[in-house]
PDB file of C-alpha atoms and ligand atoms in Angstrom:
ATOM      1  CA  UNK A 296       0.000   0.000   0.000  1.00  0.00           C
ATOM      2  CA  UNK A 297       2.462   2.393  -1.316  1.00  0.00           C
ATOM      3  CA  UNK A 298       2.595   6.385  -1.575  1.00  0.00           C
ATOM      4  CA  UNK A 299       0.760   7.489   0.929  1.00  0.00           C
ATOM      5  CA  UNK A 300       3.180   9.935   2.007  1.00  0.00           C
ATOM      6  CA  UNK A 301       3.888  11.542  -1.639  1.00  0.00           C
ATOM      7  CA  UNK A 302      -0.352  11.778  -2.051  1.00  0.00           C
ATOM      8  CA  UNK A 303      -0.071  13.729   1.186  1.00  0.00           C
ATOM      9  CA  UNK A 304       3.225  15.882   0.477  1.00  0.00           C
ATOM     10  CA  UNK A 305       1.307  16.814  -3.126  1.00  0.00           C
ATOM     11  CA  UNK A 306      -1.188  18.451  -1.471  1.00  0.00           C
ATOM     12  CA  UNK A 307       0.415  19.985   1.179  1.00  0.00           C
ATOM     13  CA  UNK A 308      -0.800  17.831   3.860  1.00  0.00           C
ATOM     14  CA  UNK A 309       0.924  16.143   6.639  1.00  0.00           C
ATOM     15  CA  UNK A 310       2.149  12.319   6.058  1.00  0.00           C
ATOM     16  CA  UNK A 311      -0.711  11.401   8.598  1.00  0.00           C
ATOM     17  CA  UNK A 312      -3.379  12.385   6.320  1.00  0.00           C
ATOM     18  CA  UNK A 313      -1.935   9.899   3.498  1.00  0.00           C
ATOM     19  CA  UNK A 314      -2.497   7.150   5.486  1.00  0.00           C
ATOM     20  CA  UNK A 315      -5.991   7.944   6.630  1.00  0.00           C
ATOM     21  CA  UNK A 316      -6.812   7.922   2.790  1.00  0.00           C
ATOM     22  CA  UNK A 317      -4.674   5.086   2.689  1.00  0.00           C
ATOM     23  CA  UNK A 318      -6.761   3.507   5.380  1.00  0.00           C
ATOM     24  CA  UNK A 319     -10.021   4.457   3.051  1.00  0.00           C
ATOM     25  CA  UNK A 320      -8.645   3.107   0.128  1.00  0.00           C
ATOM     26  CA  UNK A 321      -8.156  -0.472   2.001  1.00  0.00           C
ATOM     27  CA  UNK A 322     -11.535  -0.243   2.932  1.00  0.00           C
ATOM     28  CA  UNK A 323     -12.602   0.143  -0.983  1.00  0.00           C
ATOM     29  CA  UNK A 324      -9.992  -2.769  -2.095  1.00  0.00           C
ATOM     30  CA  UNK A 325     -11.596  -5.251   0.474  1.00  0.00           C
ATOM     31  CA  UNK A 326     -14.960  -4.222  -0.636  1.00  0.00           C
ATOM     32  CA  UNK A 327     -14.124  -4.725  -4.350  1.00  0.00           C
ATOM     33  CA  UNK A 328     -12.288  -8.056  -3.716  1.00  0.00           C
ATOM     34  CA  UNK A 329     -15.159  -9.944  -2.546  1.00  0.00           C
ATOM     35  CA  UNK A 330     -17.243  -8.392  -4.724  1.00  0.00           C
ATOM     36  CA  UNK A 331     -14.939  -9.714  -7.638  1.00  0.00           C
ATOM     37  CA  UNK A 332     -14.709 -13.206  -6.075  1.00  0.00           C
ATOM     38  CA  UNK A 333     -10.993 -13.143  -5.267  1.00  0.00           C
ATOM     39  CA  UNK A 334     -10.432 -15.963  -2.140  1.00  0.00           C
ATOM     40  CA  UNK A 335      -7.189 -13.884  -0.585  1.00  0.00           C
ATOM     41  CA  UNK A 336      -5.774 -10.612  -0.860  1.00  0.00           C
ATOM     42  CA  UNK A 337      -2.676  -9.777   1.288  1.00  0.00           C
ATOM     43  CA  UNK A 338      -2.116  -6.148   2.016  1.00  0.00           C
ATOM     44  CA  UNK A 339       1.165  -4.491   3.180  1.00  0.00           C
ATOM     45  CA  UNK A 340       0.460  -2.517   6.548  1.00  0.00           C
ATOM     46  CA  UNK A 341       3.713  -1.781   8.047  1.00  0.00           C
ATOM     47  CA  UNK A 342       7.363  -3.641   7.608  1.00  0.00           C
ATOM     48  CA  UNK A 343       9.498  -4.638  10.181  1.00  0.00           C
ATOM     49  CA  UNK A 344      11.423  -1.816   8.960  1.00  0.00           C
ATOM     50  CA  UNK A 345       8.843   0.654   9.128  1.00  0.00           C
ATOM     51  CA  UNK A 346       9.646   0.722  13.559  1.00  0.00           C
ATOM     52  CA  UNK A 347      12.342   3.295  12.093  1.00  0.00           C
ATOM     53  CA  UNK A 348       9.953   5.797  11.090  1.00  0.00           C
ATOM     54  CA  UNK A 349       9.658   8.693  13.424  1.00  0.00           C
ATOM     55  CA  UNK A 350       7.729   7.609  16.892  1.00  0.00           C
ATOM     56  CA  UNK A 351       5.153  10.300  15.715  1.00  0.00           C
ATOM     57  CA  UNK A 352       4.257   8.788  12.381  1.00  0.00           C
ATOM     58  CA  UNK A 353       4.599   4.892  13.702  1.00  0.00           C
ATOM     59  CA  UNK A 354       2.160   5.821  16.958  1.00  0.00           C
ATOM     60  CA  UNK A 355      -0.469   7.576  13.840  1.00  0.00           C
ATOM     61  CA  UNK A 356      -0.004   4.222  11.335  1.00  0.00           C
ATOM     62  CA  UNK A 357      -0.908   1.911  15.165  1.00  0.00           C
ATOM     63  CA  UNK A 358      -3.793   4.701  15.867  1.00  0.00           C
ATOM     64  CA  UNK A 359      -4.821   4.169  12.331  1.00  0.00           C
ATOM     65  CA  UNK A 360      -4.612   0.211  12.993  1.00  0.00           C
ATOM     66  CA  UNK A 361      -6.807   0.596  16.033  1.00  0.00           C
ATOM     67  CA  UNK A 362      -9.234   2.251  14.534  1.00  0.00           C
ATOM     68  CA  UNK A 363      -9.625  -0.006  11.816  1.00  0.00           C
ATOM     69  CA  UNK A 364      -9.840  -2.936  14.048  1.00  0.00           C
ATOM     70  CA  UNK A 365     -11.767  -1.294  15.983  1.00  0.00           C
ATOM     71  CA  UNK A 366     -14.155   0.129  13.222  1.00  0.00           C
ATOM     72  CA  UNK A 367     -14.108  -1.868  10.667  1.00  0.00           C
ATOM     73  CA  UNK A 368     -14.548  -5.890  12.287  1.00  0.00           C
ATOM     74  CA  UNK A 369     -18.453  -5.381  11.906  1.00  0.00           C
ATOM     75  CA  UNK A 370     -18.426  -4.971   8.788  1.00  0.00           C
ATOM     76  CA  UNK A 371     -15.650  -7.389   7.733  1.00  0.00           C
ATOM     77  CA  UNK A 372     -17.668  -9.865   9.293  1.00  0.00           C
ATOM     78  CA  UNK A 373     -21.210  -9.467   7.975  1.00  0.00           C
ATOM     79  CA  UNK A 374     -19.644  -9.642   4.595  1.00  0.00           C
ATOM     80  CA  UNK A 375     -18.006 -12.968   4.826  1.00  0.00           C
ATOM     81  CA  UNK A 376     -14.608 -11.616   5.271  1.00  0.00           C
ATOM     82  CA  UNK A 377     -12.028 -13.563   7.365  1.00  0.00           C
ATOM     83  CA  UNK A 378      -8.847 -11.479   8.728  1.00  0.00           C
ATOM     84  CA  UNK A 379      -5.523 -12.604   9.625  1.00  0.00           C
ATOM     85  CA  UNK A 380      -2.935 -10.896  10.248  1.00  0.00           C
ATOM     86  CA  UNK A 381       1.182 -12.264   9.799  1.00  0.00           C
ATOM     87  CA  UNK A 382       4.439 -10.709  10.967  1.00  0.00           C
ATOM     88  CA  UNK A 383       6.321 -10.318  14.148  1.00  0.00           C
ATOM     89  CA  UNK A 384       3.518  -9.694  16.234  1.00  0.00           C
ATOM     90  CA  UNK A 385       5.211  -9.509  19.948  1.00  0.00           C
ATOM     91  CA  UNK A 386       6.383  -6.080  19.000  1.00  0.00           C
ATOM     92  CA  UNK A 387       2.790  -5.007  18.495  1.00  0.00           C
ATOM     93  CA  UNK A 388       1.380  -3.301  21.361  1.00  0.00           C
ATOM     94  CA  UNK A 389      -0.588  -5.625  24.198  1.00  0.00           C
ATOM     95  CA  UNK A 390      -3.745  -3.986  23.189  1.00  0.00           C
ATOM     96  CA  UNK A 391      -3.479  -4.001  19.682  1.00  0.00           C
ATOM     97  CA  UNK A 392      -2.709  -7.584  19.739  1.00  0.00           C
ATOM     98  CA  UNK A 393      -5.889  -8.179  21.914  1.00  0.00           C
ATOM     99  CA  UNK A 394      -7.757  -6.463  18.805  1.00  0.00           C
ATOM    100  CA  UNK A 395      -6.000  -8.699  16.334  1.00  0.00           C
ATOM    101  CA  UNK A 396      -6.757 -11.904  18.513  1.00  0.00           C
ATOM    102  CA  UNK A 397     -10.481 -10.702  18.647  1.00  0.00           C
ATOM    103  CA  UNK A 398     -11.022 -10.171  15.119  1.00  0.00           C
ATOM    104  CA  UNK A 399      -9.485 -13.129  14.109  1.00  0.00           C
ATOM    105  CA  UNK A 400     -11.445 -15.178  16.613  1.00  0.00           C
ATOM    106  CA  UNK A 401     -14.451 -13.431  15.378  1.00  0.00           C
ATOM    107  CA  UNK A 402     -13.983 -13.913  11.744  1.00  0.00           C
ATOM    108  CA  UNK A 403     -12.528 -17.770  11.668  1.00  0.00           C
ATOM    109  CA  UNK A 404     -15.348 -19.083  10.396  1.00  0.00           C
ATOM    110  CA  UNK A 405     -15.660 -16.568   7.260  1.00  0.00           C
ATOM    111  CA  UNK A 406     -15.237 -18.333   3.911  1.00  0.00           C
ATOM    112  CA  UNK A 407     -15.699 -15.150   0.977  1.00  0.00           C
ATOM    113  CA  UNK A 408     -12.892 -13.726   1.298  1.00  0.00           C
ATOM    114  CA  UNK A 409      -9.384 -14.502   3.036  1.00  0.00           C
ATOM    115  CA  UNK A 410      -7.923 -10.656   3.861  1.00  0.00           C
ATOM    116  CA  UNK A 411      -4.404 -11.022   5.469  1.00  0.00           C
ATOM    117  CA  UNK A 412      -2.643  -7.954   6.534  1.00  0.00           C
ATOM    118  CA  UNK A 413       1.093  -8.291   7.299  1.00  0.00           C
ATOM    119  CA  UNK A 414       2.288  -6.101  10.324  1.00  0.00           C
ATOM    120  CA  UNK A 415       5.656  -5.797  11.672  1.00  0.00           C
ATOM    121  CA  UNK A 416       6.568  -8.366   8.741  1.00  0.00           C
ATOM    122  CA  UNK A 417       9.214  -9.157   7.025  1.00  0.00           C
ATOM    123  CA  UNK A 418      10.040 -11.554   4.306  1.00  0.00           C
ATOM    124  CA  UNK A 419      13.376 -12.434   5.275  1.00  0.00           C
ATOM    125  CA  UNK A 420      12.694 -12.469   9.034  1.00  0.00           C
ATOM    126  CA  UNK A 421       9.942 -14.893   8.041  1.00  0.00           C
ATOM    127  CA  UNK A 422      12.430 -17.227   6.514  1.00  0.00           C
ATOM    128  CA  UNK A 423      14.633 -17.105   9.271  1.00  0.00           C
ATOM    129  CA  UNK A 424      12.049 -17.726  11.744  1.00  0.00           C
ATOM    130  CA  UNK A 425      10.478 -21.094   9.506  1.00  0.00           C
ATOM    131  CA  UNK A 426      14.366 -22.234   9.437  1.00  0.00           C
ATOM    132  CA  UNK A 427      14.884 -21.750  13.633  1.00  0.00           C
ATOM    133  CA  UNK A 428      11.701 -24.037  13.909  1.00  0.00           C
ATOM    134  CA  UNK A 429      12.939 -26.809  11.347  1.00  0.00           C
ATOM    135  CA  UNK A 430      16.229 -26.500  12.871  1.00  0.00           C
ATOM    136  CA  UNK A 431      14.498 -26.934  16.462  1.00  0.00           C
ATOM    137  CA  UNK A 432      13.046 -29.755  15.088  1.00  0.00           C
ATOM    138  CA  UNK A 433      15.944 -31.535  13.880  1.00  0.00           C
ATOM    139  CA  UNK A 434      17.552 -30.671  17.339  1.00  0.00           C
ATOM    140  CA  UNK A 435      15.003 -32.548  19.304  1.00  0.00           C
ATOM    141  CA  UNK A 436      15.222 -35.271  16.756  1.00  0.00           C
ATOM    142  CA  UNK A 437      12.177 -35.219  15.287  1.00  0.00           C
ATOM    143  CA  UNK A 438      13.322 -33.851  12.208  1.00  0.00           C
ATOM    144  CA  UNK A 439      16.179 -35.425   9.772  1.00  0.00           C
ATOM    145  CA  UNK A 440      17.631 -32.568   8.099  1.00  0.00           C
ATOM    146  CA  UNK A 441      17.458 -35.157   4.724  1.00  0.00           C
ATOM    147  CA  UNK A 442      13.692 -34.597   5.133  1.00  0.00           C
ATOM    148  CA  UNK A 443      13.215 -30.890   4.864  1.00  0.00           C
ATOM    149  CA  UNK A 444      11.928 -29.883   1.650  1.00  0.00           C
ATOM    150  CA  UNK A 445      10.544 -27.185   0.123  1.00  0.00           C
ATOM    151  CA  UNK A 446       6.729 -28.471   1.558  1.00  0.00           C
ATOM    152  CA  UNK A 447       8.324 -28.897   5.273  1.00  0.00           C
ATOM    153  CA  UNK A 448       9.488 -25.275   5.097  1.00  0.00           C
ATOM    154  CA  UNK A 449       6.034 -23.512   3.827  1.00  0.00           C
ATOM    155  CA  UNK A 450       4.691 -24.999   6.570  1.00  0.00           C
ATOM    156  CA  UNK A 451       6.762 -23.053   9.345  1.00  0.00           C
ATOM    157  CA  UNK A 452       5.868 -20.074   7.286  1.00  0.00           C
ATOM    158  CA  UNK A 453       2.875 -17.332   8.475  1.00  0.00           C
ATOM    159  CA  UNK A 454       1.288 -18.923   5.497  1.00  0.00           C
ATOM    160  CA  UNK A 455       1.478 -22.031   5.785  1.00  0.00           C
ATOM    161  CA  UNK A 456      -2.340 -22.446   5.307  1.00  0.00           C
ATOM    162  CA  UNK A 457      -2.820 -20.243   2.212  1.00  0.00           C
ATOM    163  CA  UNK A 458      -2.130 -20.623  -1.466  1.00  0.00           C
ATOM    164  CA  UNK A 459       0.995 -18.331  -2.639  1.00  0.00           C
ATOM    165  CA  UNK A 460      -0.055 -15.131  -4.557  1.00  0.00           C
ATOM    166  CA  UNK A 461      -0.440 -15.518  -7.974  1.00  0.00           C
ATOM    167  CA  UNK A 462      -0.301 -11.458  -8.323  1.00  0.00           C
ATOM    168  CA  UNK A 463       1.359  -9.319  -6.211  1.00  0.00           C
ATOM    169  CA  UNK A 464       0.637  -5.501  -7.154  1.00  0.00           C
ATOM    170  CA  UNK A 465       3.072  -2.457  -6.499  1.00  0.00           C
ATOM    171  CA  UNK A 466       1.848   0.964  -6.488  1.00  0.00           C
ATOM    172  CA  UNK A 467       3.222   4.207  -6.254  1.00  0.00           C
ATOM    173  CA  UNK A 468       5.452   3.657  -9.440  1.00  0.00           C
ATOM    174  CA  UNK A 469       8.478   1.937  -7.156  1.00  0.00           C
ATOM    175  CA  UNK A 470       9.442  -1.156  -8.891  1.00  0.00           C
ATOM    176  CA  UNK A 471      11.037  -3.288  -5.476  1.00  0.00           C
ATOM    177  CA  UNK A 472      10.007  -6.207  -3.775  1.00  0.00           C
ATOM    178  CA  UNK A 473      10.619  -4.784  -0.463  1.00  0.00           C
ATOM    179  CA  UNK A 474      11.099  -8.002   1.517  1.00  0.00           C
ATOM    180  CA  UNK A 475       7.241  -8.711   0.522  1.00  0.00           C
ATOM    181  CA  UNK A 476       6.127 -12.346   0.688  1.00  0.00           C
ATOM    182  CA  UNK A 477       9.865 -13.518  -0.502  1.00  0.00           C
ATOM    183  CA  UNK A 478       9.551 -17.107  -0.128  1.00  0.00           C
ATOM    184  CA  UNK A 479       5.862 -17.209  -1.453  1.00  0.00           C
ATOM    185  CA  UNK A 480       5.993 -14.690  -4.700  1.00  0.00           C
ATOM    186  CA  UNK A 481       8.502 -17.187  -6.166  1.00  0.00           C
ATOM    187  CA  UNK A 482       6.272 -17.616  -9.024  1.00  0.00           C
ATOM    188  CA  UNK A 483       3.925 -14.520  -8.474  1.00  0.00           C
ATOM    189  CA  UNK A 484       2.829 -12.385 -11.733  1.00  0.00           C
ATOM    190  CA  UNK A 485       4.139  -8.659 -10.459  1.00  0.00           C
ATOM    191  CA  UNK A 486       2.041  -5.922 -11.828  1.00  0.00           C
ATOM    192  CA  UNK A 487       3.431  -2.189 -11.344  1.00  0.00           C
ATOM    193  CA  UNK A 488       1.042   0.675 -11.288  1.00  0.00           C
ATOM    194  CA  UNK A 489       1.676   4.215 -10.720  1.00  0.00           C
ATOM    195  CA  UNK A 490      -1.428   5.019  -8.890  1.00  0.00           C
ATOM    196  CA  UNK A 491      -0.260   6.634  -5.313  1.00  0.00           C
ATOM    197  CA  UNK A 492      -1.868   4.489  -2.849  1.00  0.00           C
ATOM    198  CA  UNK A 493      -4.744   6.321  -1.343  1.00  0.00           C
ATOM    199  CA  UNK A 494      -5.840   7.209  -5.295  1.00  0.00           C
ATOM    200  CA  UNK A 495      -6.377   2.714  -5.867  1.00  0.00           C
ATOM    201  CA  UNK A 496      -9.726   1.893  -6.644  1.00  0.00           C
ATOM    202  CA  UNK A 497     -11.698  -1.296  -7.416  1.00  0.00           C
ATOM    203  CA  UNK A 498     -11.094   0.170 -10.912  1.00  0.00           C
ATOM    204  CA  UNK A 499      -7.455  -0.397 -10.005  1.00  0.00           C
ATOM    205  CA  UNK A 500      -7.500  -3.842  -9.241  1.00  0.00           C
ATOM    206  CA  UNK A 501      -9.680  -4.626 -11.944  1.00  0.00           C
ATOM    207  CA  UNK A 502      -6.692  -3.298 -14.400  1.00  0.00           C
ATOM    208  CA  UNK A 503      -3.946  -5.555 -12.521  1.00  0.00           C
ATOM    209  CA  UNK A 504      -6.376  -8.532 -12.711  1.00  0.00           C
ATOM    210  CA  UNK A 505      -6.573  -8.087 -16.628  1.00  0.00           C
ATOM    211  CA  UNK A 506      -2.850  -7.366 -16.987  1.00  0.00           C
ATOM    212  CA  UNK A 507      -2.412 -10.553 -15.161  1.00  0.00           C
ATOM    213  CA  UNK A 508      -4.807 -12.324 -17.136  1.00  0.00           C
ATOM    214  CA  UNK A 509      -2.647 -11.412 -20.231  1.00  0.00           C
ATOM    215  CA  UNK A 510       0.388 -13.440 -19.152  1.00  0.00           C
ATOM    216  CA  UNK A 511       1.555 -16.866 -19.645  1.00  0.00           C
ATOM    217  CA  UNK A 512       2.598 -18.413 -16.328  1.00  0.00           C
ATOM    218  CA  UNK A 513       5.091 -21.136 -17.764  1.00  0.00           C
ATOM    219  CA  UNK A 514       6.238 -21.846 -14.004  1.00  0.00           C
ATOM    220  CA  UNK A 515       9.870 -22.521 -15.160  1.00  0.00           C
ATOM    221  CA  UNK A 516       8.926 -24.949 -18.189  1.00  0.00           C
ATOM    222  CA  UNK A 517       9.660 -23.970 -21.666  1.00  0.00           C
ATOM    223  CA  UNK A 518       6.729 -21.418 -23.196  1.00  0.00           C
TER     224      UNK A 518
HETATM  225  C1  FPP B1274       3.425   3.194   2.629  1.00  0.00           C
HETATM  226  O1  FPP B1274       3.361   4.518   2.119  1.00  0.00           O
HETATM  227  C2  FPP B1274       2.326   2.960   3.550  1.00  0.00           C
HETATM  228  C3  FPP B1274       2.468   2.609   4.867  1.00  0.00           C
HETATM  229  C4  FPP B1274       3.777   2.441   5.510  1.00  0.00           C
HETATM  230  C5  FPP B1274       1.289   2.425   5.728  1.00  0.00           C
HETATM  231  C6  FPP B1274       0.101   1.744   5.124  1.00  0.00           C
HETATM  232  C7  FPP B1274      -1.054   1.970   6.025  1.00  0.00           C
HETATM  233  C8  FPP B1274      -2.323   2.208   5.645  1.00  0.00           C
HETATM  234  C9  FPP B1274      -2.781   2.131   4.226  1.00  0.00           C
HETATM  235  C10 FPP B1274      -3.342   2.537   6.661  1.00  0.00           C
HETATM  236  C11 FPP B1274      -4.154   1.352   7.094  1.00  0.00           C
HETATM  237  C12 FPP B1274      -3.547   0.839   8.273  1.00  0.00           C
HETATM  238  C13 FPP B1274      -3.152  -0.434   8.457  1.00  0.00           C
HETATM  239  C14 FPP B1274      -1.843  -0.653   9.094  1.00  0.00           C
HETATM  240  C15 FPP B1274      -3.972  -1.603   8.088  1.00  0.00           C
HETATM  241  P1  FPP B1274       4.557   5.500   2.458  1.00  0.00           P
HETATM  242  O2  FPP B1274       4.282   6.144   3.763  1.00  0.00           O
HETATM  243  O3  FPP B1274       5.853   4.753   2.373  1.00  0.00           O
HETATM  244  O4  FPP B1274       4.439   6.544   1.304  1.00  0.00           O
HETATM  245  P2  FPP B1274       5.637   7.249   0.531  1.00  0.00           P
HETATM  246  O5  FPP B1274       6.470   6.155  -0.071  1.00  0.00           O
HETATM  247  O6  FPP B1274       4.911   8.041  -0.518  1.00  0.00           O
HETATM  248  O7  FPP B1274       6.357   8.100   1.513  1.00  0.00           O
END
C-alpha cells in the first residue's frame, strides 16, 4: 500500500493524512475483492522496517490500525470476510494484539474472502524464523535434516495455510520487492502501477487482474 506519504506531500498535507486515505482506500480494495470473487488478498500494513519511522508517524499508522480494528470488524464480518494478520507480532502493542486476537477469533469461520494484513513483517525475518523451527526440530530429533523440503518449510511459514499469490501488485510507481512475501511470490505475476496508494480503486484492481490475465505463467517450463 504504497505512496501514501507523496499523495499527502502533493497536497500539502501532513504524512498522517496519506495514510488515513490510505486507510479508506483499504476499505474500498476489500470491498471490491469480494465483490470480484478473489479468495485472498494480502495487504502491506507496516514492515518490520517501518519501527524506524519517526515515533510520531509509527504511533499515527498503530492509531490508524486501532481504529480499523476497531471500526471496521463489523463490517468485515457481515460480509463474509475472514482477517488474519502475519508478521512479528510480539512487538505489536498488548492492546493491539488483543484487537488482532479478537477479530481473528471473530472472523474464523468466514469463507468469501481470506484478507491477510502483514504487520511488523518481514520476508526475510519470516524465513529465518520457519528455518529456527525446522532447525528446532531436527535438534530434538524429530526432524532429519534429509527430510526438509521445500513443503516442510512452507509450513513453518505465516502462510502455511494459504495458497501463494499468484499477483502481487506495487503501487506508487516503485518497482522493489521490499522483503514482501519472498519465499511465497517465487512464481507470483508482479504488476506495477503508478497510482499513489490512497488514489487505488476497485477500478485499479480490476486493471492488474486483466494485466495478469494477459500473461503466460510457464512456471519454469519452456513457453
Ligand atoms: C506506505 O506509504 C504505507 C504505509 C507504511 C502504511 C500503510 C497503512 C495504511 C494504508 C493505513 C491502514 C492501516 C493499516 C496498518 C492496516 P509511504 O508512507 O511509504 O508513502 P511514501 O512512499 O509516498 O512516503
Amino acid at each position: 500500500m504504497d505512496g501514501n506519504g507523496r499523495w499527502a506531500r502533493a497536497r500539502g498535507l501532513p504524512r498522517t493524512v496519506g495514510h488515513r486515505e490510505g486507510a479508506e482506500a483499504l476499505r474500498r480494495v476489500v470491498r471490491a475483492s469480494a465483490e470480484f470473487g478473489i479468495d485472498y488478498l494480502t495487504v502491506f500494513g507496516f514492515s518490520s522496517e517501518n519501527w524506524k519511522r519517526p515515533p510520531e508517524e509509527v504511533t499515527d499508522l498503530m492509531g490508524l490500525l486501532r481504529l480499523y480494528l476497531r471500526k471496521e470488524i463489523a463490517e468485515i464480518d457481515e460480509n463474509g470476510v475472514r482477517l488474519r494478520v502475519i508478521g512479528d507480532r510480539d512487538r505489536l502493542s498488548a492492546d493491539i494484539i488483543q484487537l488482532i486476537e479478537d477479530a481473528e477469533e471473530r472472523t474464523a469461520g468466514n469463507t468469501r474472502l481470506n484478507l491477510t494484513v502483514a504487520l511488523s513483517y518481514g520476508g526475510r525475518a519470516e524465513i529465518v524464523w520457519a528455518a529456527q523451527q525446522l532447525a528446532k526440530a531436527v535438534r530434538a530429533g524429530s526432524l532429519d535434516p534429509e527430510d526438509i523440503d521445500e513443503a516442510s518449510f512452507h509450513r513453518h511459514l505465516f502462510t502455511a495455510d494459504m495458497p501463494d499469490p499468484d499477483l502481487v501488485i506495487r503501487t506508487s510507481g516503485e518497482k522493489r520487492i521490499s522483503n514482501f512475501l519472498l519465499w511465497q511470490s517465487a512464481y507470483a505475476e508482479y504488476v506495477f502501477m503508478d497510482k499513489l496508494w490512497p488514489d487505488f480503486a476497485g477500478e485499479d484492481l480490476k486493471t492488474a487482474i486483466a494485466e495478469f490475465g494477459g500473461r503466460k505463467r510457464r512456471y519454469g517450463a519452456a513457453g
